[in-house]
Coordinates of C-alpha atoms and ligand atoms in Angstrom, one line a residue:
Chain A
M23 CA -16.6 29.1 11.5
T24 CA -15.8 26.4 9.1
M25 CA -17.1 26.8 5.6
Q26 CA -18.8 23.8 4.0
L27 CA -16.8 22.5 1.0
D28 CA -18.4 23.1 -2.3
V29 CA -17.6 19.6 -3.7
E30 CA -19.3 20.2 -7.0
R31 CA -17.0 23.1 -7.7
I32 CA -14.0 21.2 -6.3
K33 CA -14.6 18.3 -8.6
K34 CA -14.2 20.6 -11.6
D35 CA -10.7 21.4 -10.4
F36 CA -9.6 17.8 -11.0
P37 CA -9.3 17.0 -14.7
I38 CA -9.0 13.2 -14.1
L39 CA -12.6 13.2 -12.7
D40 CA -13.8 13.9 -16.2
V41 CA -12.2 10.7 -17.5
G42 CA -14.8 8.0 -17.9
V43 CA -14.2 4.3 -17.2
R44 CA -16.2 1.9 -19.4
G45 CA -18.9 4.5 -19.9
H46 CA -19.1 5.3 -16.2
R47 CA -17.9 8.4 -14.4
L48 CA -14.7 7.8 -12.4
V49 CA -15.6 7.3 -8.8
Y50 CA -12.2 7.6 -7.2
L51 CA -12.2 6.2 -3.6
D52 CA -8.5 5.4 -3.2
S53 CA -7.1 8.7 -2.1
A54 CA -5.4 7.1 0.9
A55 CA -3.2 5.3 -1.6
S56 CA -2.6 8.4 -3.6
S57 CA -4.8 11.5 -4.2
Q58 CA -5.7 13.1 -7.5
K59 CA -4.2 16.4 -8.5
P60 CA -6.0 19.7 -9.1
Q61 CA -5.3 21.8 -12.2
A62 CA -3.6 24.3 -10.1
V63 CA -0.9 21.8 -9.1
L64 CA -0.5 20.6 -12.7
D65 CA -0.3 24.2 -14.0
A66 CA 2.3 25.2 -11.4
M67 CA 4.6 22.4 -12.4
T68 CA 4.1 23.0 -16.1
R69 CA 4.6 26.7 -15.8
Y70 CA 7.8 26.0 -13.8
Y71 CA 9.2 23.8 -16.6
E72 CA 8.0 26.2 -19.3
T73 CA 9.4 29.4 -17.8
T74 CA 11.9 28.8 -15.1
H75 CA 13.6 25.5 -14.9
A76 CA 17.3 25.4 -14.0
N77 CA 19.2 23.7 -11.2
V78 CA 18.8 25.2 -7.8
H79 CA 21.4 26.7 -5.5
R80 CA 24.0 26.8 -8.3
G81 CA 23.6 29.2 -11.1
V82 CA 23.7 33.0 -10.7
Y83 CA 21.6 33.7 -13.8
A84 CA 18.1 34.9 -13.6
I85 CA 16.1 31.7 -14.1
A86 CA 18.4 29.7 -11.7
E87 CA 17.7 32.3 -9.1
E88 CA 14.0 32.1 -9.8
A89 CA 14.1 28.3 -9.6
T90 CA 15.9 28.5 -6.3
R91 CA 13.4 31.1 -5.0
L92 CA 10.4 28.9 -6.0
F93 CA 12.0 25.8 -4.4
E94 CA 12.6 27.6 -1.1
E95 CA 9.3 29.3 -1.2
A96 CA 7.7 25.8 -1.4
R97 CA 9.6 24.9 1.7
A98 CA 8.4 27.9 3.5
K99 CA 4.8 27.1 2.5
V100 CA 5.1 23.6 3.9
A101 CA 6.6 24.9 7.1
A102 CA 3.7 27.3 7.6
F103 CA 1.2 24.5 6.7
I104 CA 2.4 22.1 9.4
G105 CA 3.2 24.8 12.0
A106 CA 7.0 24.3 11.8
P107 CA 8.8 27.2 13.6
S108 CA 11.1 27.7 10.6
P109 CA 11.8 26.2 7.1
R110 CA 15.3 25.1 8.4
G111 CA 13.7 22.0 9.9
V112 CA 11.8 21.1 6.7
V113 CA 13.8 18.6 4.7
F114 CA 12.6 17.5 1.3
T115 CA 12.7 13.8 0.7
K116 CA 11.5 11.4 -1.9
N117 CA 8.4 10.4 0.1
V118 CA 7.6 9.7 3.7
T119 CA 9.3 6.3 3.5
E120 CA 12.6 8.0 2.8
G121 CA 11.9 10.5 5.6
I122 CA 11.5 7.6 8.1
N123 CA 14.6 5.9 6.7
L124 CA 16.5 9.1 7.2
V125 CA 15.6 9.1 10.9
A126 CA 16.4 5.4 11.3
Q127 CA 19.7 5.6 9.5
S128 CA 21.0 9.0 10.6
W129 CA 19.5 9.5 14.1
G130 CA 19.3 5.8 14.7
R131 CA 22.8 4.9 13.9
A132 CA 24.1 7.8 15.9
N133 CA 22.0 7.3 18.9
L134 CA 21.1 3.6 19.2
R135 CA 23.3 0.9 20.6
P136 CA 22.7 -2.9 20.7
G137 CA 20.0 -3.6 23.1
D138 CA 18.4 -0.2 23.0
A139 CA 14.6 -0.2 22.6
V140 CA 12.4 1.5 20.0
L141 CA 8.6 1.5 20.6
L142 CA 6.3 1.3 17.6
T143 CA 2.6 0.3 17.3
E144 CA 0.8 -2.7 15.8
I145 CA -1.0 -0.5 13.3
E146 CA 2.0 0.9 11.5
H147 CA 2.5 1.0 7.7
H148 CA 5.5 -1.1 6.5
A149 CA 7.2 2.3 6.0
N150 CA 7.4 2.7 9.8
L151 CA 8.3 -0.9 10.5
V152 CA 10.8 -2.1 8.0
P153 CA 13.4 0.6 8.6
W154 CA 13.4 -0.3 12.3
L155 CA 13.4 -4.0 11.6
M156 CA 16.5 -3.4 9.5
L157 CA 18.2 -1.6 12.4
K158 CA 17.2 -4.6 14.6
E159 CA 19.1 -6.8 12.2
W160 CA 22.1 -4.5 11.9
L161 CA 22.4 -3.2 15.4
G162 CA 20.5 -5.7 17.5
I163 CA 18.0 -3.1 18.8
E164 CA 14.9 -4.2 20.6
L165 CA 11.5 -3.4 19.1
R166 CA 8.4 -3.1 21.2
Y167 CA 4.8 -2.5 20.1
I168 CA 1.8 -0.7 21.5
P169 CA -0.9 -3.3 20.8
L170 CA -4.2 -2.7 19.0
G171 CA -7.1 -2.8 21.5
E172 CA -10.9 -2.5 21.2
E173 CA -12.8 -0.5 18.6
G174 CA -9.7 0.0 16.4
Q175 CA -7.9 2.0 19.1
L176 CA -4.5 1.5 20.5
D177 CA -4.4 -0.2 23.9
L178 CA -2.5 2.2 26.1
S179 CA -3.1 0.4 29.4
D180 CA 0.5 -0.8 29.4
L181 CA 2.0 2.4 28.0
D182 CA 4.1 3.3 31.0
R183 CA 5.8 -0.1 31.1
L184 CA 6.3 -0.2 27.3
V185 CA 7.8 3.3 27.1
D186 CA 10.1 2.8 30.0
G187 CA 13.7 3.0 28.8
V188 CA 13.0 3.4 25.1
K189 CA 15.1 5.8 23.0
L190 CA 12.5 6.5 20.3
V191 CA 8.8 6.1 19.9
G192 CA 7.5 5.9 16.3
L193 CA 3.8 6.0 15.5
T194 CA 1.3 6.8 12.8
A195 CA -1.0 9.8 13.4
M196 CA -3.7 8.1 11.3
S197 CA -3.9 4.5 10.4
N198 CA -4.2 3.9 6.6
V199 CA -6.2 0.8 7.2
L200 CA -8.5 1.6 10.2
G201 CA -8.7 5.3 10.0
T202 CA -7.7 5.4 13.7
L203 CA -6.4 8.7 15.0
P204 CA -4.1 7.6 17.9
P205 CA -3.7 10.1 20.8
V206 CA -0.3 11.2 19.5
R207 CA 0.1 14.0 22.1
R208 CA -0.6 11.7 25.0
I209 CA 1.9 9.1 23.7
A210 CA 4.4 11.8 22.9
D211 CA 4.2 13.2 26.4
A212 CA 4.8 9.8 27.9
A213 CA 7.7 9.3 25.5
H214 CA 9.3 12.6 26.4
A215 CA 8.9 11.9 30.1
A216 CA 10.8 8.7 29.5
G217 CA 13.5 10.5 27.7
A218 CA 12.6 9.3 24.2
V219 CA 12.3 11.2 21.0
V220 CA 9.1 10.9 19.0
L221 CA 8.7 10.3 15.3
V222 CA 5.2 10.7 13.8
D223 CA 4.3 9.2 10.4
A224 CA 1.8 11.8 9.3
A225 CA 1.3 10.5 5.8
Q226 CA -2.4 10.1 6.3
Y227 CA -2.8 12.9 8.8
V228 CA -1.4 16.0 7.1
P229 CA -3.7 15.7 4.0
H230 CA -6.9 15.6 6.2
L231 CA -6.5 17.5 9.4
V232 CA -5.0 20.7 10.7
T233 CA -1.4 19.9 11.5
D234 CA 0.7 21.6 14.1
V235 CA 4.0 19.8 14.8
A236 CA 4.3 21.4 18.2
E237 CA 0.7 20.4 19.2
L238 CA 1.4 16.8 18.1
G239 CA 4.4 16.9 20.5
A240 CA 6.6 15.4 17.8
D241 CA 10.3 15.6 17.3
F242 CA 10.1 14.3 13.7
V243 CA 7.1 14.4 11.4
G244 CA 7.1 12.7 8.0
L245 CA 4.6 13.4 5.2
T246 CA 4.3 12.5 1.5
A247 CA 3.1 15.0 -1.1
H248 CA 1.2 12.6 -3.4
K249 CA -1.4 11.9 -0.7
M250 CA -2.2 15.6 -0.3
L251 CA -3.0 16.7 -3.9
G252 CA 0.7 17.1 -4.7
P253 CA 2.9 15.2 -7.1
T254 CA 4.7 11.9 -6.6
G255 CA 8.5 12.0 -5.9
I256 CA 8.5 14.4 -3.0
G257 CA 7.9 14.2 0.7
V258 CA 9.0 16.1 3.8
L259 CA 10.7 15.2 7.0
W260 CA 10.3 17.9 9.5
G261 CA 12.7 17.6 12.5
R262 CA 13.4 19.6 15.6
E263 CA 16.4 21.7 14.5
S264 CA 18.4 20.9 17.6
L265 CA 18.1 17.2 16.8
L266 CA 18.8 17.6 13.0
D267 CA 21.8 19.8 13.7
E268 CA 23.4 17.0 15.8
M269 CA 22.6 14.2 13.3
P270 CA 25.1 12.9 10.7
P271 CA 24.1 13.3 7.1
F272 CA 22.0 10.6 5.5
L273 CA 22.8 10.4 1.8
G274 CA 26.0 11.9 0.5
G275 CA 26.7 13.9 -2.6
G276 CA 26.4 17.3 -4.0
E277 CA 24.2 20.0 -2.4
M278 CA 24.5 18.4 1.1
I279 CA 28.1 19.6 1.6
R280 CA 29.8 22.9 2.5
D281 CA 33.3 21.7 1.5
V282 CA 34.8 18.6 0.1
R283 CA 38.5 17.7 0.2
L284 CA 40.1 14.5 -0.9
D285 CA 40.4 13.4 2.7
G286 CA 37.0 14.5 4.0
F287 CA 34.0 16.8 3.8
T288 CA 32.1 19.3 5.8
P289 CA 28.3 19.0 5.6
N290 CA 26.1 21.8 4.6
E291 CA 23.8 23.5 7.1
L292 CA 20.1 22.7 7.6
P293 CA 18.0 21.8 5.8
W294 CA 20.3 21.1 2.8
K295 CA 22.6 18.8 4.8
F296 CA 20.0 16.1 4.3
E297 CA 19.3 16.9 0.6
A298 CA 22.0 15.2 -1.4
G299 CA 21.9 15.6 -5.2
T300 CA 19.6 17.6 -7.4
P301 CA 16.3 17.8 -5.5
P302 CA 12.8 17.3 -7.0
I303 CA 12.3 21.0 -7.9
A304 CA 9.2 20.9 -10.0
E305 CA 7.7 18.5 -7.5
A306 CA 8.4 21.0 -4.7
V307 CA 6.7 23.7 -6.7
G308 CA 3.7 21.3 -7.2
L309 CA 3.7 20.6 -3.4
G310 CA 3.6 24.3 -2.7
A311 CA 0.7 24.7 -5.0
A312 CA -1.1 21.8 -3.3
V313 CA -0.5 23.4 0.1
D314 CA -2.0 26.6 -1.3
Y315 CA -5.0 24.8 -2.7
L316 CA -5.7 23.0 0.6
S317 CA -5.2 26.2 2.6
G318 CA -7.7 27.9 0.2
L319 CA -10.2 25.2 1.2
G320 CA -9.3 25.5 4.8
M321 CA -8.2 22.4 6.6
E322 CA -11.0 22.7 9.2
S323 CA -13.4 22.5 6.3
V324 CA -11.6 19.6 4.8
R325 CA -11.8 17.7 8.1
A326 CA -15.5 18.6 8.7
H327 CA -16.4 17.4 5.2
E328 CA -14.6 14.1 5.7
I329 CA -16.3 13.4 9.0
E330 CA -19.6 14.1 7.4
L331 CA -18.9 11.9 4.4
T332 CA -17.5 9.1 6.5
A333 CA -20.5 9.2 8.7
Y334 CA -22.7 8.9 5.6
A335 CA -20.6 6.0 4.3
L336 CA -20.7 4.1 7.6
R337 CA -24.5 4.6 7.8
T338 CA -25.2 3.8 4.2
L339 CA -23.1 0.7 4.1
T340 CA -24.5 -0.7 7.4
E341 CA -28.1 0.1 6.5
R342 CA -27.8 -1.4 3.1
F343 CA -25.7 -4.5 3.8
G344 CA -26.3 -5.2 7.5
D345 CA -24.4 -8.3 8.6
D346 CA -23.0 -8.8 5.0
I347 CA -20.4 -6.1 5.6
V348 CA -17.8 -5.9 8.4
I349 CA -16.3 -2.4 8.7
H350 CA -13.0 -2.3 10.5
G351 CA -11.9 0.5 12.8
P352 CA -13.6 3.0 15.1
A353 CA -17.4 3.3 14.7
E354 CA -17.5 7.0 15.6
P355 CA -16.8 9.1 12.5
G356 CA -15.3 11.9 14.6
M357 CA -12.8 9.5 16.0
R358 CA -11.4 8.4 12.7
G359 CA -10.2 9.5 9.3
G360 CA -12.0 9.0 6.0
V361 CA -10.7 5.5 5.3
V362 CA -13.2 2.7 5.4
S363 CA -11.7 -0.8 5.3
F364 CA -14.3 -3.6 5.0
S365 CA -14.9 -7.2 4.4
F366 CA -18.0 -8.0 2.2
K367 CA -19.8 -11.3 2.7
D368 CA -17.2 -14.0 2.3
L369 CA -15.9 -12.5 -0.9
H370 CA -12.2 -11.9 -1.5
P371 CA -11.3 -8.2 -1.6
H372 CA -9.7 -8.8 -5.0
D373 CA -13.0 -10.0 -6.4
V374 CA -14.9 -7.1 -4.8
S375 CA -12.6 -4.4 -6.2
Q376 CA -12.5 -6.1 -9.6
V377 CA -16.3 -5.9 -9.9
L378 CA -16.4 -2.4 -8.5
D379 CA -14.0 -1.4 -11.2
E380 CA -16.4 -2.5 -13.8
W381 CA -18.7 0.3 -12.5
G382 CA -15.9 2.9 -12.4
V383 CA -15.5 2.6 -8.6
C384 CA -11.9 2.5 -7.6
V385 CA -11.1 1.0 -4.2
R386 CA -8.0 -0.6 -2.9
A387 CA -7.8 -4.3 -2.2
G388 CA -5.0 -6.0 -0.3
H389 CA -3.0 -5.8 2.8
H390 CA -2.4 -2.0 2.5
C391 CA 1.3 -2.4 3.4
A392 CA 0.3 -3.3 7.0
K393 CA 0.7 -7.0 7.1
P394 CA 1.2 -7.3 10.9
L395 CA -2.0 -5.4 11.4
M396 CA -3.8 -7.7 8.9
R397 CA -2.7 -10.7 10.9
R398 CA -3.8 -9.0 14.1
L399 CA -7.3 -8.4 12.5
G400 CA -7.3 -12.0 11.4
V401 CA -7.9 -11.1 7.7
G402 CA -5.6 -11.8 4.7
A403 CA -6.7 -8.6 3.0
T404 CA -9.5 -6.0 3.0
A405 CA -11.1 -3.7 0.5
R406 CA -10.7 -0.1 1.4
A407 CA -12.6 3.0 0.3
S408 CA -11.1 6.3 1.2
F409 CA -12.4 9.8 0.8
Y410 CA -11.0 13.2 0.0
V411 CA -12.1 16.7 -0.8
Y412 CA -13.5 15.8 -4.3
N413 CA -15.8 13.0 -3.0
D414 CA -19.4 13.3 -2.1
E415 CA -22.4 11.3 -1.1
A416 CA -23.1 10.3 -4.7
D417 CA -19.7 8.6 -4.7
V418 CA -20.7 6.6 -1.6
D419 CA -24.0 5.7 -3.3
A420 CA -22.1 4.5 -6.4
L421 CA -19.9 2.3 -4.1
A422 CA -23.0 0.8 -2.5
D423 CA -24.7 0.2 -5.8
A424 CA -21.6 -1.5 -7.2
L425 CA -21.5 -3.7 -4.0
D426 CA -25.0 -4.8 -4.8
K427 CA -23.9 -5.8 -8.3
T428 CA -20.9 -7.7 -6.7
S429 CA -23.3 -9.5 -4.5
D430 CA -25.5 -10.5 -7.5
L431 CA -22.6 -11.8 -9.5
F432 CA -21.3 -14.1 -6.8
A433 CA -24.7 -15.1 -5.4
Chain B
M6 CA -11.4 -2.9 -22.6
P7 CA -11.9 -6.4 -21.3
G8 CA -15.2 -6.9 -19.3
L9 CA -16.1 -8.9 -16.3
E10 CA -17.7 -11.6 -18.4
D11 CA -14.2 -12.4 -19.7
L12 CA -13.0 -13.0 -16.2
Y13 CA -15.9 -14.5 -14.2
R14 CA -17.1 -17.2 -16.6
E15 CA -19.9 -19.4 -15.3
I16 CA -17.8 -22.4 -14.9
I17 CA -15.3 -20.5 -12.8
L18 CA -18.0 -19.3 -10.6
D19 CA -19.3 -22.8 -10.3
H20 CA -15.9 -24.1 -9.2
Y21 CA -15.6 -21.2 -6.8
R22 CA -19.0 -21.9 -5.2
N23 CA -18.5 -25.7 -5.2
P24 CA -14.8 -26.4 -5.0
R25 CA -13.8 -29.9 -5.9
N26 CA -11.4 -32.0 -3.9
R27 CA -11.3 -29.6 -0.9
G28 CA -9.7 -31.0 2.2
E29 CA -6.5 -32.5 3.5
L30 CA -4.7 -35.8 3.2
P31 CA -2.6 -37.3 6.0
S32 CA 0.9 -36.2 5.5
P33 CA 3.0 -38.2 5.2
P34 CA 2.5 -40.3 3.2
A35 CA 0.9 -37.4 1.1
Y36 CA 3.2 -34.6 0.1
R37 CA 2.0 -31.3 1.6
V38 CA 3.1 -28.1 -0.2
E39 CA 2.1 -24.5 0.5
G40 CA 1.8 -21.7 -2.0
F41 CA 1.5 -18.0 -1.1
N42 CA 0.6 -14.9 -3.1
P43 CA 2.1 -12.0 -1.1
L44 CA 0.1 -9.5 -3.2
C45 CA -3.3 -10.5 -2.0
G46 CA -2.5 -12.8 1.0
D47 CA -3.8 -15.8 -0.8
E48 CA -2.6 -19.1 0.7
I49 CA -3.1 -22.5 -0.8
V50 CA -2.1 -25.9 0.4
V51 CA -1.9 -28.8 -2.0
Y52 CA -1.8 -32.4 -0.7
L53 CA -0.5 -35.0 -3.2
D54 CA -0.7 -38.7 -3.1
V55 CA 1.7 -40.1 -5.7
S56 CA 1.8 -43.9 -6.2
E57 CA 4.9 -45.9 -6.7
D58 CA 4.4 -46.1 -10.4
G59 CA 4.2 -42.3 -10.6
R60 CA 0.5 -41.6 -10.7
V61 CA -1.3 -38.8 -8.8
V62 CA -3.8 -41.1 -7.1
D63 CA -5.3 -38.4 -4.9
L64 CA -5.0 -34.7 -4.4
R65 CA -6.6 -32.2 -2.0
I66 CA -6.7 -28.5 -1.8
S67 CA -7.0 -26.3 1.3
G68 CA -6.3 -22.6 2.0
Q69 CA -8.1 -19.4 1.1
G70 CA -8.1 -17.0 -1.7
C71 CA -10.0 -15.1 -4.3
S72 CA -12.5 -16.7 -6.8
I73 CA -9.8 -17.0 -9.5
S74 CA -7.2 -18.7 -7.3
Q75 CA -9.8 -21.0 -5.7
S76 CA -11.5 -22.0 -8.9
S77 CA -8.2 -22.5 -10.7
A78 CA -7.1 -24.8 -7.9
S79 CA -10.4 -26.7 -8.0
M80 CA -10.3 -27.2 -11.8
M81 CA -6.6 -28.2 -11.5
S82 CA -7.5 -30.8 -8.9
S83 CA -10.1 -32.4 -11.2
A84 CA -7.8 -32.3 -14.2
V85 CA -4.8 -33.7 -12.5
K86 CA -6.3 -36.5 -10.3
G87 CA -5.5 -39.9 -11.8
K88 CA -2.9 -38.5 -14.2
T89 CA 0.7 -39.6 -14.2
V90 CA 3.3 -37.2 -12.9
D91 CA 4.5 -36.7 -16.5
E92 CA 1.0 -35.9 -17.7
A93 CA 0.5 -33.5 -14.8
R94 CA 3.7 -31.7 -15.8
S95 CA 2.6 -31.3 -19.4
L96 CA -0.7 -30.0 -18.1
I97 CA 1.1 -27.4 -16.0
R98 CA 3.2 -26.3 -19.0
A99 CA 0.1 -26.1 -21.2
F100 CA -1.8 -24.1 -18.5
K101 CA 1.1 -21.7 -18.1
A102 CA 1.4 -21.3 -21.9
M103 CA -2.3 -20.3 -21.9
M104 CA -1.5 -17.8 -19.2
S105 CA 1.3 -16.5 -21.4
I106 CA 3.8 -17.2 -18.8
H107 CA 7.3 -17.0 -20.3
E108 CA 9.6 -19.7 -19.0
Q109 CA 13.3 -18.9 -19.2
R110 CA 15.3 -21.6 -20.9
L111 CA 18.6 -21.8 -22.7
D112 CA 18.6 -21.5 -26.5
A113 CA 20.9 -23.5 -28.8
D114 CA 23.9 -21.2 -28.0
G115 CA 23.4 -21.5 -24.3
Q116 CA 21.9 -18.0 -24.0
P117 CA 18.8 -17.6 -21.8
E118 CA 15.7 -16.8 -23.9
D119 CA 12.1 -16.2 -22.8
A120 CA 9.6 -18.5 -24.5
V121 CA 6.1 -19.6 -24.1
I122 CA 6.5 -23.4 -24.1
E123 CA 3.6 -24.8 -26.0
E124 CA 2.2 -28.3 -25.3
P125 CA 0.4 -29.0 -28.5
G126 CA -1.0 -32.4 -27.5
V127 CA -2.5 -31.4 -24.3
K128 CA -6.3 -30.8 -23.9
L129 CA -7.1 -28.2 -21.3
G130 CA -10.9 -28.6 -21.4
D131 CA -12.7 -26.7 -18.7
L132 CA -9.5 -24.9 -17.8
E133 CA -9.8 -22.9 -21.0
A134 CA -12.4 -20.9 -19.2
L135 CA -9.5 -19.3 -17.3
Q136 CA -8.0 -17.9 -20.5
G137 CA -9.8 -14.6 -19.9
V138 CA -7.6 -14.0 -16.9
V139 CA -4.8 -13.1 -19.3
K140 CA -6.6 -9.8 -20.0
F141 CA -6.3 -8.9 -16.3
P142 CA -2.6 -9.1 -15.7
V143 CA -2.7 -8.6 -12.0
R144 CA -4.9 -11.6 -11.6
I145 CA -2.6 -14.0 -13.5
K146 CA -0.7 -14.8 -10.3
C147 CA -4.0 -15.8 -8.7
A148 CA -4.7 -18.2 -11.5
T149 CA -1.2 -19.8 -11.4
L150 CA -0.8 -20.0 -7.6
S151 CA -2.1 -23.6 -7.3
W152 CA -0.2 -24.7 -10.4
N153 CA 3.1 -23.5 -9.1
T154 CA 2.3 -25.2 -5.8
L155 CA 1.5 -28.4 -7.6
Q156 CA 4.7 -28.2 -9.6
Q157 CA 6.6 -27.9 -6.3
G158 CA 4.8 -30.9 -5.0
L159 CA 5.6 -33.0 -8.1
D160 CA 9.3 -31.9 -7.7
E161 CA 9.3 -33.2 -4.1
A162 CA 7.7 -36.4 -5.2
D163 CA 10.3 -36.9 -7.9
Q164 CA 13.1 -36.3 -5.5
A165 CA 11.7 -38.7 -3.0
A166 CA 11.0 -41.4 -5.6
P167 CA 13.7 -44.1 -6.1
S168 CA 15.4 -43.1 -9.4
P169 CA 14.6 -45.6 -12.2
A170 CA 17.5 -48.1 -12.7
Ligands
PLP5 C1 0.5 5.7 7.1 C2 1.4 5.6 5.9 N1 2.7 5.6 6.1 C3 3.5 5.6 5.0 C4 3.1 5.5 3.8 C5 4.1 5.4 2.6 O1 4.0 6.5 1.8 P1 5.1 6.7 0.6 O2 4.9 5.4 -0.2 O3 4.6 7.8 -0.2 O4 6.4 6.8 1.2 C6 1.7 5.4 3.5 C7 1.1 5.3 2.2 O5 1.2 4.3 1.5 C8 0.9 5.5 4.7 O6 -0.5 5.4 4.5

């Protein structure tokens, strides 16, 4: 049975939520851009620096061994959290963007030839578009796209033709604009049947749903810590070990080598082969603490809370604003994540978010790093409210009240 | 902390609700210049009719954007219409100075220096209502979008004009 989240208690774990803005409480509705951090994460990082810090995989003295142990323990926690068979396939990166670039540069350059096709979708974040557009420029690969169909869902009617002959399929597991949860497994199965490998951008998925890389059917999965209560500066690329083993290194330097001679080098084994230079150690410790925190809440409960809150938000906003608000993406809360992109009257999202800010309500305004999707939706920009474990119905009400004020100002 | 009233002054809202000189001009003969703010997706098109004696005889604005970029464009159009190209240029400099935009120029030793170029003689009038935007740094680009676009249009007009003998 999934436990209901005790949001009132959870809010107390996030020191920033005590910070007032212009005499209002902080109503943080931008977790899809970056989440806030619980005290447990901040403490773990501070404690690490205060008691343990040394470089990892180098010193033989006690604190260096402890730092290495904590760093590798964090890797094991992430592996367990995403259902990875072993920590060997869990590569620490700077963020999900770097993880995707790793795949494009290392796997892509080793496996793609001019004319080879890569299949993406129209709803991708720039992070899963530009690395492939760069390969298109360098190698002359062909890019195909699964189109956006009705109700914020991908149109899979032409999937068989699109996937035919492609070498890699890359897709988001949750749209950061529409909240869409594409049927990753179904697409992955079609990709595998066509002989392609599957890369999943799980930046928005891992923070909000139970993740199992095997169930997703993915060969590569990227995530980014700062969206899942962890610190900035660290992400993870999980890869099927047989693929990672075959791939050439990405960045070169210390840590990623077994041996270096003046005429060559031998790369290290997994996962360090892909971790050149001193890694983000404190950040890994913080990510481990974030994973512990989320596991403590239970990801089923996190998801159930978000469905409930998203349902409340969709209901509240449509009831209060009717035709004045256009909400993009799937209408059914169970079919989407907790991101609500909207257009309000004919107001520009910049103006909307500026006025909301006056009331302490933080929403994102802009193209959300998904310009092709914006063009497809026929909007220059949207405002976006996104929810996480520390949000509740009062936050949604604060958003709606502030929208009323926005409406008054520009009337 | 700056408040909303610093940003959304009544005159700004008026220009946003009732934009002046909206529309298009046949181009050519009018110069048509596009401006783009990649941050917020604002797009503006400025149409400029410059007479042979170097006067902006007509000017139209189209495109879409936030209240700040739209009202700034509207006020700009009213301020610039009928002015000579040189007057329009000093207005642009004065407006950018008000927005605290630092222009790079070479100092006496040929070294680049950043400076706000003041235009002491120029009256900004209603445009001064946009001064509050300076307190909201991310919005400065919205306010200056149409001005940069105008500048580009004037440059094109200058290049096309027969150089004075
Ligand atoms: C779906 C998706 N992919 C990729 C990213 C990029 O994340 P990061 O900037 O941490 O690499 C984001 C977040 O901005 C995202 O929402």
